[in-house]
Amino acid sequence: MMIITRVSLHRVAHAMRRDFISTTNLPETTGQRSRSRRATPLKQRHSGVFMRGAAFIFYAGAALFAFSQTPSLIQHIRFALWADVDAYPGLTDARTISGAVYDYPIAQIKQIAPFLVSGMVYGWEFSYTPSDRARQIEEYFELTPVQEDESYLQAIRYSEPWLSENQFNCWVEFMRTPDMVRTYNRWAAINHPTVRGRGSASVAHGFDGIKQATENAVKDAVRTYFRGRIKNKPKEITGRVLIRKQPDIGIRAGNYVIQLDFFLETDKIISYQLY
């Protein structure tokens, strides 16, 4: 485990920022320029922003975490994301990444950020089949992105990296285009129900664990919503969800735990035919 002292913290952070910006082809940002005007930016970031967010989160191991710092995401999506400097022991993805000390957490952040932003901008389609013992039907759930062309995700920016304990942190930012803002407003204006789901998956699976936890959170939201509205179990439910708030992600007992708030749109509810 890497230990960083207060004496070396600013020096390490400066090198970290330089390496992070070069690996992501980022220009100097407004946030970075404003940070240079502060007396002790990293200390303020560590004791200010991070500690204020700590009241709303939990941490019990290692890996990846995101929490909300911005009340609105209609036009400017912005949330903090972090990854542990040290990989989970035995994680296959970590063995394929070599180089500078921050290569692994940067790679993790650059995998999870586009996945979450896609759920905020265009959302996901789902297909859900409830389990049915009488019919010997197993539960089935599938989640796919609404927008297959993900080139728009190249506009994601990563800014103001900092260290806290053994975690590499940064801000993930994305500006919606006018069309994207109209898409969000249509979701919010139409009478879509709002739902909340919670899911978990093992941290040993790395990024796939985050995806599985997210899928489980959507399934939990869909299942809970329709369970109280449909008397008989349907054969299939299809629809779409759009993330409406910043995701809450943490780690508990070796599992990623994610809580998400969505707009929900129902496409079809297919019933079993009676013979």
Coordinates of C-alpha atoms in Angstrom, one line a residue:
M1 CA 0.0 0.0 0.0
M2 CA 1.3 3.4 -0.9
I3 CA 1.9 5.9 1.9
I4 CA 2.0 9.6 1.2
T5 CA 3.2 12.1 3.8
R6 CA 2.1 15.6 4.2
V7 CA 5.6 16.9 3.2
S8 CA 5.5 15.1 -0.1
L9 CA 1.8 15.5 -0.8
H10 CA 1.9 18.7 -2.9
R11 CA 4.9 17.4 -4.9
V12 CA 3.2 14.1 -5.6
A13 CA -0.1 15.9 -6.5
H14 CA 1.7 18.2 -9.0
A15 CA 3.3 15.2 -10.7
M16 CA 0.0 13.3 -10.6
R17 CA -1.9 16.2 -12.3
R18 CA 0.8 16.5 -15.0
D19 CA 0.7 12.8 -15.8
F20 CA -3.1 12.7 -15.6
I21 CA -3.6 15.6 -18.0
S22 CA -1.0 14.2 -20.5
T23 CA -2.6 10.8 -20.5
T24 CA -6.1 12.2 -21.1
N25 CA -5.1 14.9 -23.6
L26 CA -6.7 17.6 -21.4
P27 CA -5.9 21.3 -21.8
E28 CA -5.4 23.4 -18.7
T29 CA -8.9 23.9 -17.3
T30 CA -10.5 26.9 -15.6
G31 CA -10.8 24.8 -12.4
Q32 CA -7.1 24.1 -12.5
R33 CA -6.2 27.8 -13.0
S34 CA -8.5 28.8 -10.1
R35 CA -6.8 26.2 -7.9
S36 CA -3.4 27.8 -8.5
R37 CA -4.6 31.0 -6.9
R38 CA -5.4 29.2 -3.6
A39 CA -2.8 29.1 -0.8
T40 CA -3.0 25.4 -0.1
P41 CA -5.3 23.9 -2.8
L42 CA -4.7 20.2 -2.1
K43 CA -5.1 20.6 1.6
Q44 CA -8.3 22.6 1.0
R45 CA -9.6 20.0 -1.4
H46 CA -8.8 17.1 1.0
S47 CA -10.2 18.7 4.1
G48 CA -13.0 20.6 2.5
V49 CA -14.8 19.0 -0.5
F50 CA -13.9 15.4 0.4
M51 CA -14.7 15.7 4.1
R52 CA -18.0 17.4 3.4
G53 CA -18.9 14.5 1.2
A54 CA -17.8 12.0 3.7
A55 CA -20.9 12.5 5.8
F56 CA -23.0 10.9 3.1
I57 CA -20.8 8.0 2.1
F58 CA -19.3 4.9 3.5
Y59 CA -16.0 3.0 2.8
A60 CA -14.9 -0.4 4.0
G61 CA -12.2 -1.7 1.7
A62 CA -10.8 -0.5 -1.6
A63 CA -11.7 0.3 -5.2
L64 CA -14.0 2.8 -6.8
F65 CA -16.4 5.5 -5.6
A66 CA -18.5 8.4 -6.8
F67 CA -20.7 10.9 -5.0
S68 CA -22.7 14.0 -5.8
Q69 CA -21.3 17.5 -5.3
T70 CA -23.5 19.4 -7.8
P71 CA -27.3 19.9 -7.2
S72 CA -28.2 20.1 -11.0
L73 CA -27.0 18.1 -14.0
I74 CA -29.4 19.3 -16.6
Q75 CA -26.8 21.1 -18.7
H76 CA -23.5 20.5 -16.9
I77 CA -22.9 17.0 -15.6
R78 CA -20.2 17.1 -12.9
F79 CA -19.4 14.5 -10.2
A80 CA -16.4 13.3 -8.3
L81 CA -15.0 9.8 -9.0
W82 CA -12.1 8.0 -7.4
A83 CA -10.2 4.7 -7.7
D84 CA -7.8 3.1 -5.3
V85 CA -4.1 3.5 -6.2
D86 CA -3.7 -0.2 -5.4
A87 CA -5.7 -2.8 -7.3
Y88 CA -7.8 -5.4 -5.7
P89 CA -5.5 -8.5 -5.2
G90 CA -5.7 -10.9 -8.1
L91 CA -7.8 -8.6 -10.4
T92 CA -7.1 -9.6 -14.0
D93 CA -7.5 -6.1 -15.4
A94 CA -4.7 -4.8 -13.1
R95 CA -2.2 -7.3 -14.4
T96 CA -2.6 -6.0 -17.9
I97 CA -1.9 -2.4 -16.9
S98 CA 1.7 -1.4 -16.3
G99 CA 3.6 1.9 -16.2
A100 CA 3.3 4.9 -13.8
V101 CA 1.9 4.5 -10.3
Y102 CA -1.4 6.1 -11.3
D103 CA -2.0 4.2 -14.5
Y104 CA -4.3 1.7 -12.8
P105 CA -6.7 4.1 -11.1
I106 CA -6.8 6.4 -14.2
A107 CA -7.7 3.4 -16.4
Q108 CA -10.5 2.4 -13.9
I109 CA -11.9 6.0 -13.9
K110 CA -11.8 6.2 -17.7
Q111 CA -13.9 3.0 -17.9
I112 CA -16.6 3.8 -15.4
A113 CA -17.1 7.5 -16.2
P114 CA -18.4 6.9 -19.8
F115 CA -20.6 4.1 -18.6
L116 CA -22.3 6.3 -16.0
V117 CA -22.5 9.4 -18.2
S118 CA -24.2 7.4 -21.0
G119 CA -26.9 6.5 -18.4
M120 CA -27.3 10.2 -17.6
V121 CA -27.4 11.5 -21.2
Y122 CA -29.5 9.0 -23.2
G123 CA -30.3 6.2 -20.6
W124 CA -30.6 2.5 -21.0
E125 CA -33.1 0.1 -22.4
F126 CA -34.1 -2.9 -20.2
S127 CA -35.9 -6.2 -20.7
Y128 CA -37.1 -7.9 -17.5
T129 CA -38.7 -11.3 -17.0
P130 CA -39.7 -12.0 -13.3
S131 CA -39.0 -15.5 -12.0
D132 CA -42.0 -17.8 -11.9
R133 CA -41.7 -21.1 -10.0
A134 CA -45.0 -22.4 -11.3
R135 CA -43.9 -22.0 -14.9
Q136 CA -40.3 -22.9 -14.1
I137 CA -39.1 -19.5 -15.4
E138 CA -35.9 -18.0 -14.1
E139 CA -35.5 -14.3 -13.6
Y140 CA -33.9 -12.6 -16.5
F141 CA -32.7 -9.0 -16.9
E142 CA -30.8 -7.3 -19.7
L143 CA -29.6 -3.7 -19.9
T144 CA -28.4 -2.0 -23.0
P145 CA -27.5 1.6 -23.9
V146 CA -30.2 3.6 -25.8
Q147 CA -27.6 5.3 -27.9
E148 CA -25.3 2.8 -29.6
D149 CA -23.0 5.4 -31.1
E150 CA -20.9 6.4 -28.1
S151 CA -18.6 8.9 -29.9
Y152 CA -20.3 11.7 -27.9
L153 CA -18.6 10.3 -24.8
Q154 CA -15.3 11.6 -26.1
A155 CA -16.4 15.0 -24.8
I156 CA -16.0 13.8 -21.2
R157 CA -13.4 15.8 -19.3
Y158 CA -11.4 14.8 -16.2
S159 CA -10.2 17.8 -14.1
E160 CA -8.6 18.8 -10.8
P161 CA -7.1 15.4 -9.8
W162 CA -6.1 15.1 -6.1
L163 CA -5.1 12.5 -3.6
S164 CA -6.9 11.5 -0.4
E165 CA -5.6 8.6 1.7
N166 CA -4.8 5.9 -0.8
Q167 CA -7.3 7.1 -3.5
F168 CA -6.8 8.9 -6.7
N169 CA -9.7 11.4 -7.2
C170 CA -10.9 13.7 -10.0
W171 CA -13.9 15.5 -11.3
V172 CA -15.8 14.0 -14.2
E173 CA -17.4 16.7 -16.3
F174 CA -19.7 16.6 -19.4
M175 CA -21.6 19.4 -21.1
R176 CA -24.8 18.4 -22.7
T177 CA -25.5 19.8 -26.2
P178 CA -28.8 21.7 -26.8
D179 CA -30.3 18.5 -28.2
M180 CA -29.2 16.5 -25.1
V181 CA -30.7 19.2 -22.8
R182 CA -34.0 18.9 -24.8
T183 CA -33.9 15.1 -24.4
Y184 CA -33.5 15.5 -20.6
N185 CA -36.3 18.1 -20.4
R186 CA -38.6 15.8 -22.3
W187 CA -38.0 13.0 -19.7
A188 CA -38.6 15.5 -16.9
A189 CA -41.6 17.1 -18.5
I190 CA -43.6 14.0 -19.5
N191 CA -45.3 12.2 -16.7
H192 CA -42.5 9.7 -16.1
P193 CA -42.5 8.1 -12.7
T194 CA -39.3 8.4 -10.7
V195 CA -37.8 5.3 -9.2
R196 CA -34.8 4.4 -7.1
G197 CA -32.8 1.1 -7.0
R198 CA -29.9 -0.3 -5.1
G199 CA -27.6 -3.0 -6.4
S200 CA -24.3 -4.7 -5.5
A201 CA -21.6 -6.9 -6.9
S202 CA -18.1 -8.1 -5.9
V203 CA -15.2 -5.7 -6.1
A204 CA -13.1 -8.7 -7.3
H205 CA -14.7 -8.2 -10.7
G206 CA -13.3 -4.7 -11.2
F207 CA -15.2 -2.6 -13.8
D208 CA -17.5 -5.5 -14.5
G209 CA -18.5 -5.4 -10.9
I210 CA -19.6 -1.8 -11.2
K211 CA -21.6 -2.7 -14.4
Q212 CA -23.2 -5.7 -12.6
A213 CA -24.1 -3.6 -9.5
T214 CA -25.6 -0.9 -11.8
E215 CA -27.7 -3.6 -13.6
N216 CA -28.9 -4.9 -10.3
A217 CA -29.8 -1.4 -9.2
V218 CA -32.0 -0.9 -12.3
K219 CA -33.5 -4.3 -11.9
D220 CA -34.3 -3.6 -8.2
A221 CA -36.0 -0.3 -9.3
V222 CA -38.0 -1.9 -12.0
R223 CA -39.0 -4.9 -10.0
T224 CA -40.1 -2.8 -7.0
Y225 CA -42.1 -0.4 -9.1
F226 CA -44.1 -3.0 -11.1
R227 CA -44.5 -5.4 -8.2
G228 CA -47.1 -3.1 -6.6
R229 CA -48.9 -2.4 -9.8
I230 CA -49.3 -5.7 -11.6
K231 CA -51.3 -8.4 -10.0
N232 CA -50.1 -11.4 -12.0
K233 CA -46.5 -11.8 -13.0
P234 CA -45.9 -10.8 -16.6
K235 CA -43.9 -12.7 -19.2
E236 CA -41.8 -9.7 -20.0
I237 CA -41.5 -6.0 -19.2
T238 CA -39.5 -3.7 -21.5
G239 CA -38.8 0.0 -21.2
R240 CA -36.1 2.6 -20.6
V241 CA -34.5 4.5 -17.7
L242 CA -32.6 7.7 -17.5
I243 CA -30.4 8.5 -14.5
R244 CA -31.7 11.7 -12.9
K245 CA -29.3 12.3 -10.1
Q246 CA -25.6 11.7 -9.6
P247 CA -24.9 8.1 -8.7
D248 CA -24.0 7.1 -5.1
I249 CA -21.4 4.4 -5.2
G250 CA -19.5 2.9 -2.3
I251 CA -18.0 -0.4 -1.0
R252 CA -19.4 -2.6 1.8
A253 CA -18.2 -6.0 2.8
G254 CA -16.2 -6.6 -0.4
N255 CA -19.0 -5.5 -2.7
Y256 CA -19.6 -2.4 -4.8
V257 CA -22.9 -0.9 -3.7
I258 CA -24.6 1.6 -6.0
Q259 CA -27.8 3.6 -5.5
L260 CA -29.4 5.3 -8.5
D261 CA -32.4 7.5 -9.1
F262 CA -34.2 7.2 -12.5
F263 CA -36.9 8.4 -14.7
L264 CA -38.8 5.3 -15.9
E265 CA -40.6 4.8 -19.2
T266 CA -42.6 1.6 -19.8
D267 CA -42.6 0.2 -23.4
K268 CA -44.5 -3.1 -23.2
I269 CA -45.9 -5.4 -20.5
I270 CA -46.4 -8.8 -22.1
S271 CA -48.7 -11.2 -20.2
Y272 CA -48.7 -15.0 -20.3
Q273 CA -51.4 -16.4 -22.6
L274 CA -54.1 -18.5 -21.1
Y275 CA -54.8 -21.8 -22.9

